Short mmCIF file of C-alpha atoms in Angstrom, two decimals:
data_model
loop_
_atom_site.label_atom_id
_atom_site.label_comp_id
_atom_site.label_asym_id
_atom_site.label_seq_id
_atom_site.Cartn_x
_atom_site.Cartn_y
_atom_site.Cartn_z
CA MET A 1 -75.46 3.60 -143.29
CA ARG A 2 -71.50 5.02 -142.71
CA LEU A 3 -72.76 7.39 -140.49
CA THR A 4 -72.79 4.76 -137.51
CA TRP A 5 -69.16 4.01 -138.23
CA TYR A 6 -68.48 7.86 -137.98
CA LEU A 7 -69.90 8.32 -134.37
CA THR A 8 -68.98 4.87 -132.79
CA GLU A 9 -65.25 4.97 -133.89
CA LYS A 10 -64.68 8.76 -132.74
CA THR A 11 -63.87 9.75 -129.79
CA HIS A 12 -65.86 12.94 -128.23
CA ALA A 13 -62.52 14.88 -128.56
CA GLU A 14 -62.06 14.13 -131.98
CA LEU A 15 -66.02 14.78 -132.84
CA MET A 16 -65.98 17.81 -131.38
CA SER A 17 -62.35 19.21 -133.50
CA GLN A 18 -62.06 21.10 -136.26
CA THR A 19 -60.29 19.05 -138.48
CA PRO A 20 -62.33 18.19 -141.98
CA GLU A 21 -63.21 14.58 -140.62
CA ALA A 22 -65.54 16.32 -138.05
CA GLU A 23 -66.91 18.24 -140.41
CA SER A 24 -67.76 15.72 -142.57
CA ILE A 25 -69.40 13.77 -139.26
CA ALA A 26 -71.12 17.58 -138.49
CA ALA A 27 -72.33 17.42 -142.22
CA LEU A 28 -73.39 13.79 -141.54
CA VAL A 29 -75.48 14.45 -138.42
CA GLU A 30 -77.23 17.19 -139.92
CA LEU A 31 -78.50 15.34 -142.84
CA HIS A 32 -79.86 12.98 -141.18
CA ARG A 33 -81.69 14.68 -138.18
CA GLY A 34 -85.25 14.06 -138.12
CA LEU A 35 -85.36 11.44 -140.35
CA GLU A 36 -87.32 8.70 -138.55
CA ARG A 37 -84.36 6.26 -139.74
CA LYS A 38 -80.51 6.66 -140.00
CA GLY A 39 -79.99 3.65 -141.55
CA PRO A 40 -81.88 0.82 -143.48
CA GLY A 41 -84.44 -1.19 -141.69
CA ASP A 42 -88.47 -1.71 -141.75
CA PRO A 43 -90.62 -1.65 -139.00
CA ASP A 44 -92.96 -4.50 -140.43
CA TYR A 45 -89.56 -6.54 -141.18
CA SER A 46 -88.45 -6.29 -137.22
CA ARG A 47 -92.35 -7.34 -136.26
CA TYR A 48 -92.17 -10.21 -138.57
CA ILE A 49 -88.76 -11.61 -136.97
CA LEU A 50 -90.19 -11.08 -133.50
CA SER A 51 -92.76 -12.83 -134.78
CA THR A 52 -90.93 -16.16 -135.59
CA LEU A 53 -89.81 -16.20 -131.92
CA ASN A 54 -92.45 -18.06 -129.44
CA PRO A 55 -93.12 -15.58 -127.06
CA ALA A 56 -92.21 -18.09 -123.67
CA LEU A 57 -88.98 -17.61 -124.50
CA TRP A 58 -89.19 -14.37 -122.80
CA PRO A 59 -88.76 -13.66 -119.11
CA SER A 60 -91.60 -10.88 -117.48
CA PRO A 61 -91.08 -8.46 -118.54
CA PRO A 62 -87.46 -9.56 -120.38
CA ARG A 63 -84.69 -6.95 -120.13
CA ILE A 64 -83.59 -5.23 -123.57
CA ALA A 65 -81.03 -3.21 -125.46
CA ASP A 66 -81.27 -1.46 -128.49
CA MET A 67 -76.98 -0.67 -129.47
CA GLY A 68 -76.55 1.80 -131.61
CA CYS A 69 -79.98 2.96 -131.30
CA GLY A 70 -79.86 6.65 -133.65
CA SER A 71 -83.37 8.32 -132.87
CA GLY A 72 -84.95 5.12 -131.84
CA ALA A 73 -87.14 3.75 -134.40
CA GLY A 74 -86.15 0.38 -133.23
CA ALA A 75 -85.66 0.96 -129.32
CA LEU A 76 -89.68 2.49 -129.45
CA LEU A 77 -90.63 -0.64 -131.86
CA LEU A 78 -89.30 -3.45 -128.58
CA ALA A 79 -90.79 -1.41 -126.03
CA GLN A 80 -94.13 -1.13 -127.78
CA HIS A 81 -94.53 -4.56 -129.01
CA PHE A 82 -93.04 -6.20 -125.64
CA GLN A 83 -94.38 -3.81 -123.43
CA SER A 84 -90.86 -3.86 -121.18
CA ARG A 85 -88.49 -1.20 -121.16
CA VAL A 86 -85.71 -0.68 -123.30
CA ARG A 87 -81.82 0.68 -122.78
CA ALA A 88 -81.55 2.23 -125.71
CA VAL A 89 -77.20 3.62 -126.58
CA ASP A 90 -76.12 5.76 -129.09
CA LEU A 91 -73.08 7.91 -129.18
CA SER A 92 -75.23 11.47 -130.71
CA SER A 93 -76.41 13.48 -128.27
CA VAL A 94 -78.62 14.55 -130.96
CA PHE A 95 -79.87 11.58 -131.65
CA MET A 96 -80.69 11.12 -128.03
CA ASP A 97 -82.40 14.15 -128.18
CA GLU A 98 -84.83 13.14 -130.73
CA LEU A 99 -85.30 9.63 -129.13
CA LYS A 100 -86.82 11.19 -126.01
CA VAL A 101 -89.43 13.51 -128.36
CA ARG A 102 -90.26 10.56 -130.34
CA ALA A 103 -90.88 8.72 -126.47
CA GLN A 104 -93.14 11.21 -125.11
CA GLN A 105 -95.44 11.64 -128.84
CA LYS A 106 -95.75 7.80 -128.68
CA GLY A 107 -96.49 7.26 -124.86
CA LEU A 108 -93.57 5.33 -124.29
CA GLU A 109 -90.98 7.56 -122.25
CA HIS A 110 -91.87 5.83 -119.34
CA LEU A 111 -90.10 2.34 -121.02
CA ILE A 112 -87.42 4.22 -122.65
CA VAL A 113 -83.90 4.38 -120.53
CA PRO A 114 -81.71 6.59 -122.88
CA ILE A 115 -78.02 6.09 -122.85
CA LEU A 116 -75.75 8.38 -124.03
CA GLY A 117 -72.44 6.33 -124.16
CA ASP A 118 -69.61 4.50 -126.11
CA MET A 119 -71.45 0.38 -126.81
CA ALA A 120 -68.26 -0.89 -126.44
CA GLN A 121 -67.71 0.63 -122.86
CA LEU A 122 -70.78 0.51 -121.04
CA ASN A 123 -69.46 -2.98 -118.16
CA TRP A 124 -72.53 -3.91 -117.93
CA PRO A 125 -73.29 -6.84 -115.27
CA ALA A 126 -72.88 -10.35 -116.52
CA ARG A 127 -76.42 -11.98 -117.23
CA SER A 128 -77.76 -8.54 -116.85
CA VAL A 129 -79.52 -8.38 -120.77
CA ASP A 130 -82.29 -11.01 -122.41
CA LEU A 131 -82.39 -9.40 -125.44
CA ILE A 132 -79.52 -7.72 -127.21
CA TRP A 133 -80.94 -5.75 -130.27
CA SER A 134 -79.02 -3.75 -133.32
CA GLU A 135 -79.57 -2.44 -136.38
CA GLY A 136 -76.17 -1.55 -138.60
CA ALA A 137 -74.48 -0.69 -135.77
CA ALA A 138 -72.15 -4.27 -134.97
CA TYR A 139 -69.83 -3.54 -137.58
CA ASN A 140 -68.63 -0.65 -136.08
CA LEU A 141 -66.64 -3.09 -133.72
CA GLY A 142 -66.69 -5.73 -136.24
CA PHE A 143 -69.41 -8.62 -136.47
CA GLU A 144 -67.49 -10.81 -134.28
CA GLN A 145 -65.98 -8.47 -131.53
CA PHE A 146 -69.27 -6.91 -131.55
CA LEU A 147 -70.71 -10.31 -130.59
CA LEU A 148 -67.76 -11.47 -127.89
CA THR A 149 -67.99 -7.87 -126.12
CA TRP A 150 -71.76 -8.49 -125.30
CA ARG A 151 -71.49 -12.16 -124.80
CA SER A 152 -71.05 -11.76 -121.31
CA PRO A 153 -73.73 -9.39 -120.52
CA LEU A 154 -76.29 -11.47 -122.26
CA ALA A 155 -78.13 -13.15 -119.78
CA ASN A 156 -77.69 -17.69 -120.38
CA HIS A 157 -79.98 -18.82 -123.51
CA GLY A 158 -80.47 -15.03 -123.72
CA TRP A 159 -80.83 -13.97 -127.65
CA ALA A 160 -79.23 -11.33 -129.45
CA ILE A 161 -81.04 -10.12 -133.01
CA ILE A 162 -78.62 -8.51 -135.15
CA SER A 163 -78.24 -6.87 -138.37
CA GLU A 164 -74.81 -6.75 -140.44
CA LEU A 165 -73.93 -5.99 -143.94
CA SER A 166 -73.28 -9.48 -145.70
CA TRP A 167 -72.64 -10.25 -149.12
CA PHE A 168 -75.12 -12.66 -150.06
CA THR A 169 -73.35 -14.00 -152.76
CA GLU A 170 -69.41 -15.87 -153.12
CA HIS A 171 -69.15 -13.51 -156.27
CA PRO A 172 -70.26 -10.24 -156.03
CA PRO A 173 -69.20 -7.63 -158.76
CA GLU A 174 -66.03 -6.01 -158.79
CA ARG A 175 -67.45 -2.54 -158.16
CA ALA A 176 -69.25 -3.72 -155.11
CA ILE A 177 -66.11 -5.39 -153.73
CA ALA A 178 -63.94 -2.41 -154.63
CA TYR A 179 -66.20 -0.01 -152.85
CA TRP A 180 -66.72 -1.89 -149.41
CA GLN A 181 -63.44 -3.35 -149.40
CA MET A 182 -62.54 0.81 -148.56
CA ALA A 183 -66.17 1.05 -146.62
CA TYR A 184 -65.79 -1.98 -144.20
CA PRO A 185 -63.05 -4.81 -145.46
CA ALA A 186 -64.06 -7.20 -142.44
CA MET A 187 -67.68 -7.36 -144.64
CA GLY A 188 -68.26 -11.12 -145.02
CA HIS A 189 -70.83 -13.76 -146.59
CA GLU A 190 -73.84 -14.77 -144.65
CA SER A 191 -71.87 -18.20 -144.14
CA GLU A 192 -68.87 -16.84 -142.69
CA ASN A 193 -70.71 -14.22 -139.99
CA CYS A 194 -72.58 -17.34 -139.22
CA GLN A 195 -69.41 -19.36 -138.38
CA ARG A 196 -68.25 -15.74 -136.01
CA ALA A 197 -71.29 -16.06 -134.38
CA GLN A 198 -70.77 -19.74 -133.32
CA ARG A 199 -66.80 -19.28 -132.57
CA ALA A 200 -68.65 -15.85 -130.35
CA GLY A 201 -70.66 -18.74 -128.08
CA TYR A 202 -73.91 -18.13 -130.16
CA ARG A 203 -76.57 -20.58 -131.30
CA VAL A 204 -77.68 -19.50 -134.83
CA HIS A 205 -81.60 -19.90 -134.86
CA ALA A 206 -82.01 -17.86 -137.71
CA THR A 207 -81.06 -15.24 -140.65
CA HIS A 208 -83.46 -13.11 -142.32
CA ARG A 209 -82.03 -10.81 -145.04
CA LEU A 210 -83.60 -7.37 -144.90
CA PRO A 211 -85.63 -6.71 -148.49
CA SER A 212 -84.17 -4.39 -150.78
CA LEU A 213 -87.25 -2.12 -150.75
CA ALA A 214 -87.10 -1.24 -147.01
CA TRP A 215 -83.79 0.23 -148.23
CA TRP A 216 -85.34 2.77 -150.29
CA ASN A 217 -88.34 3.18 -148.18
CA HIS A 218 -87.53 3.92 -145.12
CA TYR A 219 -84.03 5.22 -145.60
CA TYR A 220 -82.49 6.05 -148.82
CA GLU A 221 -85.69 8.39 -149.96
CA PRO A 222 -86.34 10.09 -147.38
CA LEU A 223 -82.58 10.80 -147.14
CA ARG A 224 -82.45 11.74 -150.97
CA GLU A 225 -85.75 14.07 -150.17
CA ARG A 226 -83.51 15.77 -147.29
CA VAL A 227 -80.40 16.26 -149.65
CA GLN A 228 -82.51 17.44 -152.08
CA SER A 229 -83.63 20.20 -150.07
CA ILE A 230 -80.21 21.46 -149.14
CA ASP A 231 -78.54 24.59 -150.40
CA VAL A 232 -75.11 24.06 -150.28
CA THR A 233 -74.69 27.82 -150.91
CA SER A 234 -77.16 29.07 -148.07
CA PRO A 235 -75.51 30.53 -144.51
CA ASN A 236 -77.98 28.01 -143.28
CA PRO A 237 -77.98 25.09 -145.37
CA PHE A 238 -79.80 22.62 -143.36
CA ASN A 239 -82.58 25.18 -142.38
CA ASN A 240 -82.32 24.53 -139.04
CA GLN A 241 -83.67 26.55 -136.20
CA SER A 242 -80.91 24.83 -133.61
CA ASP A 243 -77.53 24.58 -133.49
CA ASN A 244 -74.93 22.64 -135.37
CA LEU A 245 -74.43 19.26 -134.25
CA LEU A 246 -71.76 19.36 -131.51
CA ASN A 247 -71.45 23.32 -131.80
CA HIS A 248 -69.39 22.56 -134.23
CA PRO A 249 -69.14 26.65 -135.83
CA SER A 250 -69.39 25.83 -139.23
CA ILE A 251 -70.00 23.35 -142.20
CA SER A 252 -68.34 24.81 -145.33
CA PRO A 253 -69.97 23.94 -148.30
CA SER A 254 -67.22 21.87 -149.96
CA ALA A 255 -67.81 19.45 -146.45
CA ILE A 256 -71.38 19.16 -147.40
CA GLN A 257 -71.33 19.11 -151.22
CA LEU A 258 -68.42 15.64 -150.45
CA VAL A 259 -70.61 13.96 -147.95
CA ILE A 260 -73.63 14.58 -149.99
CA HIS A 261 -71.75 13.03 -153.49
CA GLU A 262 -70.79 9.87 -150.99
CA LEU A 263 -73.83 9.08 -149.84
CA GLU A 264 -75.40 9.53 -153.98
CA ALA A 265 -72.46 7.10 -154.61
CA GLU A 266 -73.52 4.82 -151.81
CA MET A 267 -77.72 4.93 -153.33
CA ALA A 268 -75.86 4.31 -157.22
CA LEU A 269 -74.02 1.07 -155.96
CA PHE A 270 -76.96 -0.15 -154.22
CA GLU A 271 -79.33 0.14 -156.97
CA GLN A 272 -76.85 -1.80 -158.63
CA CYS A 273 -75.62 -4.39 -156.51
CA SER A 274 -78.48 -4.66 -154.08
CA ASP A 275 -78.92 -8.80 -155.09
CA SER A 276 -75.13 -9.50 -153.99
CA TYR A 277 -75.41 -7.48 -150.29
CA GLY A 278 -77.16 -6.02 -147.85
CA TYR A 279 -78.74 -6.33 -144.22
CA THR A 280 -79.42 -9.95 -142.92
CA PHE A 281 -80.64 -10.01 -139.76
CA TYR A 282 -78.79 -12.93 -137.45
CA VAL A 283 -80.97 -14.37 -134.61
CA LEU A 284 -78.72 -16.21 -132.38
CA GLN A 285 -78.81 -17.74 -128.81
CA ALA A 286 -76.44 -17.34 -126.11
CA SER A 287 -74.77 -21.09 -126.11
#
């Protein structure tokens, strides 16, 4: 989960630097390299959400954008579902390359428009998108700021379907509060996020909580298997044939171990507290 934050918050120069933080970013991306998902989600659940909306709502073909697309789990699903072009935006060249390969494998390369860049700096024309989709990436700008940023490019009565980390209860466990106050202090309750959406110029059509099982089946378990395959003492701990991320000359064992420790702590917390927080999909219409 913290991977998306790192990649979106940092400039290219910062990612290329030789700082300990840049090392952590490199380790995180290498840990996620080759995984289908870079964060929690479920293709069947995404299809379910789309199925709840009347097909007559969409122009033919709809203009679609997937913000913070990673290696394309959402973008490819949308392209297949709508048989329409999808602009897929991400800051990671590693994930863009994976997206292109996966699009070719699925025969969808003609429908995917990869865009390597910062989703906050695109300056697209007003009313140029009918559907904005984003899984787990809005919090890089802050949920409300993301919605404000993308309100103008969204068509009149266009749709935004955004998954956002949210509190499910007014009284979450103290250990969960302590963790997320450090990791994401702006994290809001679902009702608060609905108010933020309304302030940003949207009508809240529906909310859907991503089932906790989806976190494990499609993200945490594959990530855990990846972690267990790593030998931090090896000269090539990630067993990659390609160069390390961003041409980073080396990733120290201590940086790898620190990132693994942080990921394991995140998984342990979710295992204990998944009834109190998680991802909520906000189905929003420009008002």
